[in-house]
mmCIF file of C-alpha atoms in Angstrom:
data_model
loop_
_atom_site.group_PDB
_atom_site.id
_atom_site.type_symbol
_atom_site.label_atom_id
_atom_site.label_comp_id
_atom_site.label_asym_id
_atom_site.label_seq_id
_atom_site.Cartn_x
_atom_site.Cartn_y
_atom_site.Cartn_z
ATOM 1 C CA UNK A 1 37.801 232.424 -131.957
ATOM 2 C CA UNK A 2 34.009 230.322 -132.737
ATOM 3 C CA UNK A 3 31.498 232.424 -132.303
ATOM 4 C CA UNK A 4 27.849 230.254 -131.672
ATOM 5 C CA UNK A 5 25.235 233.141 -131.295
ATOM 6 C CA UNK A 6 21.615 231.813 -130.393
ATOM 7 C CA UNK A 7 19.524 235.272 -130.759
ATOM 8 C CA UNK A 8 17.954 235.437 -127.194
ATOM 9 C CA UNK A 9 19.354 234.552 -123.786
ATOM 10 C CA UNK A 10 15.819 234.544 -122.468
ATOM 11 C CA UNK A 11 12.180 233.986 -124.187
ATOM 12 C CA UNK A 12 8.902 234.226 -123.086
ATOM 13 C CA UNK A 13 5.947 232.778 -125.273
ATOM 14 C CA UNK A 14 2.509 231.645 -124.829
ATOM 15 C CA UNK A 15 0.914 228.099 -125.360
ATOM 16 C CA UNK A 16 0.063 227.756 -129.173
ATOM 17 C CA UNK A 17 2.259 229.953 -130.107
ATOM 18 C CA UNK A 18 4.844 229.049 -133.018
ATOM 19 C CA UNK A 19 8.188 230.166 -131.679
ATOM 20 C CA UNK A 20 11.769 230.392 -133.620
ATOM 21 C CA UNK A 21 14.983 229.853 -131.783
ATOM 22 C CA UNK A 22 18.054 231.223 -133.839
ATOM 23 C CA UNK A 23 21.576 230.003 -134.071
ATOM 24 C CA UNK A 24 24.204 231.557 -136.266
ATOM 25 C CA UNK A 25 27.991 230.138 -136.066
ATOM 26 C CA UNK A 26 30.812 231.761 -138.264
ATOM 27 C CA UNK A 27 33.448 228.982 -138.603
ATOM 28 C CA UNK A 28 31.862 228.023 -141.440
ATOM 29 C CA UNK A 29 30.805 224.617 -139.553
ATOM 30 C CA UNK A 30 29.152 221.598 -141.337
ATOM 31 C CA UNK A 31 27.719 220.422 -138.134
ATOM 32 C CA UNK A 32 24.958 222.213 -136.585
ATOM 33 C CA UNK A 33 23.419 220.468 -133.367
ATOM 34 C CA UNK A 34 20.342 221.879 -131.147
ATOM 35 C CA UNK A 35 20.081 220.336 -127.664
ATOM 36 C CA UNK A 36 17.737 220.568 -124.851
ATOM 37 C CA UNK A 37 19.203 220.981 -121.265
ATOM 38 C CA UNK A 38 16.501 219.929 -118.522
ATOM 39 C CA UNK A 39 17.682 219.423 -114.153
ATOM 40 C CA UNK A 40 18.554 215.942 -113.740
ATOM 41 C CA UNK A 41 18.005 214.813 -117.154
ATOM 42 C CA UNK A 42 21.507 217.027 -118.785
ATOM 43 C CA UNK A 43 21.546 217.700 -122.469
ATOM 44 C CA UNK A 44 19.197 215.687 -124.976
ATOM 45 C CA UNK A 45 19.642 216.571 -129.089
ATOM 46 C CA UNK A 46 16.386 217.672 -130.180
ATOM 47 C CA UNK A 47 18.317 217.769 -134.180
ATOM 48 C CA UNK A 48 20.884 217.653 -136.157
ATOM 49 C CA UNK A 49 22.289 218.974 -139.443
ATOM 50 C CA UNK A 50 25.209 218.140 -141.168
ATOM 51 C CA UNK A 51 24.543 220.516 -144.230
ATOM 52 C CA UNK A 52 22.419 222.501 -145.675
ATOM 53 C CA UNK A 53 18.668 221.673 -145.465
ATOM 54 C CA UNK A 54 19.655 218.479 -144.868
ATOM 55 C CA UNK A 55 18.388 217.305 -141.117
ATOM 56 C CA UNK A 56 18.575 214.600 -139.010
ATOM 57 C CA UNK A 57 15.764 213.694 -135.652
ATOM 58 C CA UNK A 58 17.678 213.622 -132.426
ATOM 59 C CA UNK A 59 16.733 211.873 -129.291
ATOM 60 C CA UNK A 60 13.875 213.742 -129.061
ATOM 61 C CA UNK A 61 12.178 215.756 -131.572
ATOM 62 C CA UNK A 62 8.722 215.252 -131.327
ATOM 63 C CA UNK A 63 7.160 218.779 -131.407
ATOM 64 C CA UNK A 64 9.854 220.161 -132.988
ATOM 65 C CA UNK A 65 11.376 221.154 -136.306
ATOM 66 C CA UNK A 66 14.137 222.778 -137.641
ATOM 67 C CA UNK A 67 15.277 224.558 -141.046
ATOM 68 C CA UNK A 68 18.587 225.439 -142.173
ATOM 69 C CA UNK A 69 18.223 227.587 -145.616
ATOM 70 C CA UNK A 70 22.060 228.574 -144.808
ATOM 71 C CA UNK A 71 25.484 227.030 -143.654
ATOM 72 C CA UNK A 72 25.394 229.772 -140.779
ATOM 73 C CA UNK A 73 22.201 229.426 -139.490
ATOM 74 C CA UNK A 74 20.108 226.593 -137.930
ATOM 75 C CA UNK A 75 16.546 227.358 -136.627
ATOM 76 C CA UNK A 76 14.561 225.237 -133.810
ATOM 77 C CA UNK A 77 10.968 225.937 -134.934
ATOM 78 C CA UNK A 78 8.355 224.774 -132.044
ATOM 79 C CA UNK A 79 5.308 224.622 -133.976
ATOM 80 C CA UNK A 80 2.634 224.926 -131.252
ATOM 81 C CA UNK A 81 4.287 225.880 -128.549
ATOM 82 C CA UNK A 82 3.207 224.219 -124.637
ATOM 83 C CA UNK A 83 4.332 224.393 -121.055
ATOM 84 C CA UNK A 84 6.391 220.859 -121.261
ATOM 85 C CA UNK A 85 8.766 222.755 -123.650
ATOM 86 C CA UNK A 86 10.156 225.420 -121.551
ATOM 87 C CA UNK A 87 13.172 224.563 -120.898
ATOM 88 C CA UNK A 88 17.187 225.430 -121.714
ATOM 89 C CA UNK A 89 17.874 225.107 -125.329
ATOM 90 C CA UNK A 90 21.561 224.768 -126.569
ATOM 91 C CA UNK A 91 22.988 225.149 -129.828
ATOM 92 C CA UNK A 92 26.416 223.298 -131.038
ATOM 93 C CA UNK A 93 28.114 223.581 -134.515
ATOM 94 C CA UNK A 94 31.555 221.884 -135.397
ATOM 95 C CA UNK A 95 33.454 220.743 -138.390
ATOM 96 C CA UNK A 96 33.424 217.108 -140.262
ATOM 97 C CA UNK A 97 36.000 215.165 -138.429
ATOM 98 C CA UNK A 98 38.538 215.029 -140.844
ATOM 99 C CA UNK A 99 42.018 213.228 -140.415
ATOM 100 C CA UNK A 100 41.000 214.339 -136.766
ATOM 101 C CA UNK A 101 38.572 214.910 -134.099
ATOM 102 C CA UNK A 102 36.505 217.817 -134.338
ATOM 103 C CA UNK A 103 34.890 219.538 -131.226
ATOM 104 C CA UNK A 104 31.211 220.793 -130.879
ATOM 105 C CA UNK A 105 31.359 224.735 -129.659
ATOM 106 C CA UNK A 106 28.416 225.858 -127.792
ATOM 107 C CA UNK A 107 26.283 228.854 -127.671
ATOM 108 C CA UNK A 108 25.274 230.679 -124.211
ATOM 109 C CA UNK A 109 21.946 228.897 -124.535
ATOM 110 C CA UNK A 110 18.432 230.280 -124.645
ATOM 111 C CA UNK A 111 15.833 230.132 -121.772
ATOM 112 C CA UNK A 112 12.739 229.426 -122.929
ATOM 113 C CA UNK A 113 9.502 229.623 -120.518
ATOM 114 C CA UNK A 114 6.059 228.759 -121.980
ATOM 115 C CA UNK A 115 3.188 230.451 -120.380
ATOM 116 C CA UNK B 1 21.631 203.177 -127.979
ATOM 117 C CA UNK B 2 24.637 204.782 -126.135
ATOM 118 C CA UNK B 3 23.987 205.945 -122.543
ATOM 119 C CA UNK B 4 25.192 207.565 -120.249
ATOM 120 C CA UNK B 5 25.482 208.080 -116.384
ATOM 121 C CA UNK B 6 26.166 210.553 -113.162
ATOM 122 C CA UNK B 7 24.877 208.882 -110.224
ATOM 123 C CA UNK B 8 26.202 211.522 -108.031
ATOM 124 C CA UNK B 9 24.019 214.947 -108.258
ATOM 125 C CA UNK B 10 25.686 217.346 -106.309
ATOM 126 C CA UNK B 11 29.003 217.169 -104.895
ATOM 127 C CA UNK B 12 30.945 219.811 -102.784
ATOM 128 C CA UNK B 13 34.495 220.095 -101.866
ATOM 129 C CA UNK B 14 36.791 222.434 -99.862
ATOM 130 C CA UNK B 15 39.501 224.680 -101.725
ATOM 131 C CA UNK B 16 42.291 223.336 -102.227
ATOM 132 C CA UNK B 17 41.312 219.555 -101.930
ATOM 133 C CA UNK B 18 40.441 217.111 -104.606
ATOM 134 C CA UNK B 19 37.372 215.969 -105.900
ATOM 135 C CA UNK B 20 35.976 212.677 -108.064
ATOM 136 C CA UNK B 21 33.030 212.820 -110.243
ATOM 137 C CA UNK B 22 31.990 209.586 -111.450
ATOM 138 C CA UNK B 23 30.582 208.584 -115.195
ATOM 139 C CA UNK B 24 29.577 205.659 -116.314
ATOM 140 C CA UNK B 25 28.172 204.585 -119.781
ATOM 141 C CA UNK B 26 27.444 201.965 -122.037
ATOM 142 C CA UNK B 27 27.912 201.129 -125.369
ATOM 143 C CA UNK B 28 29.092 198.526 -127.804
ATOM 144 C CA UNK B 29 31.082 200.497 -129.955
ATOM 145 C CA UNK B 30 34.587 200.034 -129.933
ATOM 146 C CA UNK B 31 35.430 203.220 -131.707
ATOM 147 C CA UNK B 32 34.572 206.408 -129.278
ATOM 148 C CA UNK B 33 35.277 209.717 -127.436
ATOM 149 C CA UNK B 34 34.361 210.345 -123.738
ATOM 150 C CA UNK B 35 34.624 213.898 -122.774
ATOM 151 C CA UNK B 36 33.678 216.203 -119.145
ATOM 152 C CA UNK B 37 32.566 219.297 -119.732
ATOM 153 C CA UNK B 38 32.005 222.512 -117.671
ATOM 154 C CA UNK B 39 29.026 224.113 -117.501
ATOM 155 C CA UNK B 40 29.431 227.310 -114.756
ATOM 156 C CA UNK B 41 26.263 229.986 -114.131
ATOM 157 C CA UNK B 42 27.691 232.210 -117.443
ATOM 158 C CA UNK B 43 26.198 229.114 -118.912
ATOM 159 C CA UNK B 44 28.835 228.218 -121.643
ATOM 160 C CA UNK B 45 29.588 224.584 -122.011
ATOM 161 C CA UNK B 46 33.176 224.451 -122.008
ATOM 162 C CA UNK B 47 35.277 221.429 -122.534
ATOM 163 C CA UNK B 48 37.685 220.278 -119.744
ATOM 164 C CA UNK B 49 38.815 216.884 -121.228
ATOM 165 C CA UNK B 50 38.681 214.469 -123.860
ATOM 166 C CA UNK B 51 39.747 210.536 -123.978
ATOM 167 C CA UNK B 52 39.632 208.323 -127.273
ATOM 168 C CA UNK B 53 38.879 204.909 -125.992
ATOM 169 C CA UNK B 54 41.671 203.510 -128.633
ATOM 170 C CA UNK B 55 43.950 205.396 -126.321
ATOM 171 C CA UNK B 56 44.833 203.549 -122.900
ATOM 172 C CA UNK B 57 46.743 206.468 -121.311
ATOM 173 C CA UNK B 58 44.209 208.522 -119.179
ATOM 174 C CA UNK B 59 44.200 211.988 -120.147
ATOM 175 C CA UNK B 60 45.421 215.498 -118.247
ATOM 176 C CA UNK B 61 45.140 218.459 -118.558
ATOM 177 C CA UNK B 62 46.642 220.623 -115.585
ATOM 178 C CA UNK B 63 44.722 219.881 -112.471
ATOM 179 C CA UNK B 64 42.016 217.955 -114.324
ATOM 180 C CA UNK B 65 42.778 214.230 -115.489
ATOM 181 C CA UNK B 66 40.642 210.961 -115.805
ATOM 182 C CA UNK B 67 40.228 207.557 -114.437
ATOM 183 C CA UNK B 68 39.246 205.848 -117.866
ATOM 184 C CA UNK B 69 38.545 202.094 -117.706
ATOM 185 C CA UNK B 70 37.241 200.678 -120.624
ATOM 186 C CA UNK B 71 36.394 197.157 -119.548
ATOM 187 C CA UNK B 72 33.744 198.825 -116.427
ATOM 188 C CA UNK B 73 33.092 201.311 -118.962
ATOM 189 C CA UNK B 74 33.605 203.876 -116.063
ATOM 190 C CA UNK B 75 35.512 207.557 -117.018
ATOM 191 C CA UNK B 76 35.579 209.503 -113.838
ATOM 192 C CA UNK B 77 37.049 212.793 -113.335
ATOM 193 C CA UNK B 78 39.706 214.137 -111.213
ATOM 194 C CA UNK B 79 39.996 217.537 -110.059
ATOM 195 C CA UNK B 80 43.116 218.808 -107.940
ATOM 196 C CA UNK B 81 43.842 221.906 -105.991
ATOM 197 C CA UNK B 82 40.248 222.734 -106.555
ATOM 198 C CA UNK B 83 39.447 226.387 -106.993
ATOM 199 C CA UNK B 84 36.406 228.273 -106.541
ATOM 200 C CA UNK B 85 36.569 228.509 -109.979
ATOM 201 C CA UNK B 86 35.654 225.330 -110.938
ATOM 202 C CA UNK B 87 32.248 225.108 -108.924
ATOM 203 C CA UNK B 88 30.005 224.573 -112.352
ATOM 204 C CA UNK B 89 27.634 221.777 -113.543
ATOM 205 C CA UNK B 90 29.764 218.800 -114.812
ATOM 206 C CA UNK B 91 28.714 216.564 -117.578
ATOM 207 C CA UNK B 92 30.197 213.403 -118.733
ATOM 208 C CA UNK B 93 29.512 212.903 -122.415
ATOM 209 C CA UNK B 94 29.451 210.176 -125.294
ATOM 210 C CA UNK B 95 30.171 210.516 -128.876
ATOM 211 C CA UNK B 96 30.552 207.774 -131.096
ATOM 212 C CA UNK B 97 33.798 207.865 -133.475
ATOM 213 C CA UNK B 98 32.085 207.036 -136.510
ATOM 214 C CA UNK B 99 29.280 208.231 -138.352
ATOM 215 C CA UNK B 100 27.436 211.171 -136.359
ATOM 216 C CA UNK B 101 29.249 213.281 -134.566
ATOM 217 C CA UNK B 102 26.131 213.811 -131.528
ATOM 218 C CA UNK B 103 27.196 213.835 -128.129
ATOM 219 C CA UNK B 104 25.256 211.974 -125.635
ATOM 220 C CA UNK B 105 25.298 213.131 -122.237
ATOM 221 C CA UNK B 106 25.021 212.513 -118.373
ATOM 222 C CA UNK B 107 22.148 214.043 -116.180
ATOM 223 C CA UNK B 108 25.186 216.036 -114.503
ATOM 224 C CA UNK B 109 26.754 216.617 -111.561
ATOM 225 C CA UNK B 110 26.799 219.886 -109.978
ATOM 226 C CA UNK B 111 30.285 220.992 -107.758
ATOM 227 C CA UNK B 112 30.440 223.432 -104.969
ATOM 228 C CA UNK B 113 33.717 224.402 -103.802
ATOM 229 C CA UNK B 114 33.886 225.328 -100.271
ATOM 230 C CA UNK B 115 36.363 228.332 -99.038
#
């Protein structure tokens, strides 16, 4: 079974702060997607990576960055962190479609609140 | 850009009855998936359906199926017998079948299933 495991179901962090959201998947996924969940807005990709430290801006990625050293893992890196970022952050990973479709499989998302 | 949208916030229904949750989106791509997926309070996104929009059949799976019209570019979603199971956040997403593989999503549509 795909495991996505984002290292904290719940963060708290102060403005300015530089703040590291982890996601590790072990399907040995190319794909490795972070997402933003906000209420009445859904999901917006923040980044994408489809190997290693190679990346790709989402939707929105403006005060963000990420860093993947590793196949596994892909960080979200908020370099100065501020209130308009707390929020629900997602992680995805999946395969290269190959002769097929291949889905995205989701972590249990971290809640982030900037104080 | 692709969007996409869930003009209907909230939506209850009582057990056992069925429910519609509406999508629309736009694109002009010809090559595409449209999925719904599941998002109860556990959090995990879970995928209920998925339609390629080569395919003119309207997927099902058990008591979920779609209402997939490619000229209105509408892809609602079906739900019968509902359970109080499936009260979640719904999300109607995009992904384009080449290139990639990002999904873009709805602002979601949250169910309540009355006993």
């Amino acid at each position: 079974d795909v495991k996505v495991t984002q290292s904290s179901r719940y963060l708290v962090k102060r403005t300015g702060e530089k703040v590291f959201l982890e996601c590790v998947q072990d399907m040995d996924h190319e794909n490795m997607f972070w997402y933003r969940q906000d209420p009445g807005l859904g999901l917006r990709l923040i980044y994408f990576s489809y190997d290693v430290k190679m990346k790709e801006k989402g939707d929105i990625p403006e005060g963000y960055s990420v860093s993947r050293e590793k196949k596994e893992r892909f960080s979200l890196i908020l370099e100065s962190a501020s209130t308009n970022q707390t929020s629900m952050y997602l992680c995805a990973s999946s395969f290269n479609d190959r002769d097929s479709y291949q889905p995205q499989h989701f972590g249990d998302g971290t809640r982030l609140s900037i104080l | 850009a692709q969007t996409v949208t869930q003009s209907q916030p909230e939506m209850s229904v009582q057990e056992a009855e069925t429910v519609t949750l509406s999508c629309t989106y736009d694109t002009s791509e010809s090559d595409y998936y449209l999925f719904w997926y599941k998002q109860p309070p556990s959090r995990q996104m879970i995928l209920v359906i998925r339609q390629e929009a080569y395919k003119q059949q309207n997927a099902t799976e058990n008591r979920f199926s779609v209402n997939f019209q490619k000229a209105a570019k509408s892809f609602s979603l079906k739900i019968s017998d509902s359970q109080l199971g499936d009260a979640a956040m719904y999300f109607c997403a995009y992904r384009s079948g080449q290139g990639a593989q990002k999904l873009v999503f709805g602002q979601g549509t949250r169910l309540t299933i009355n006993p």
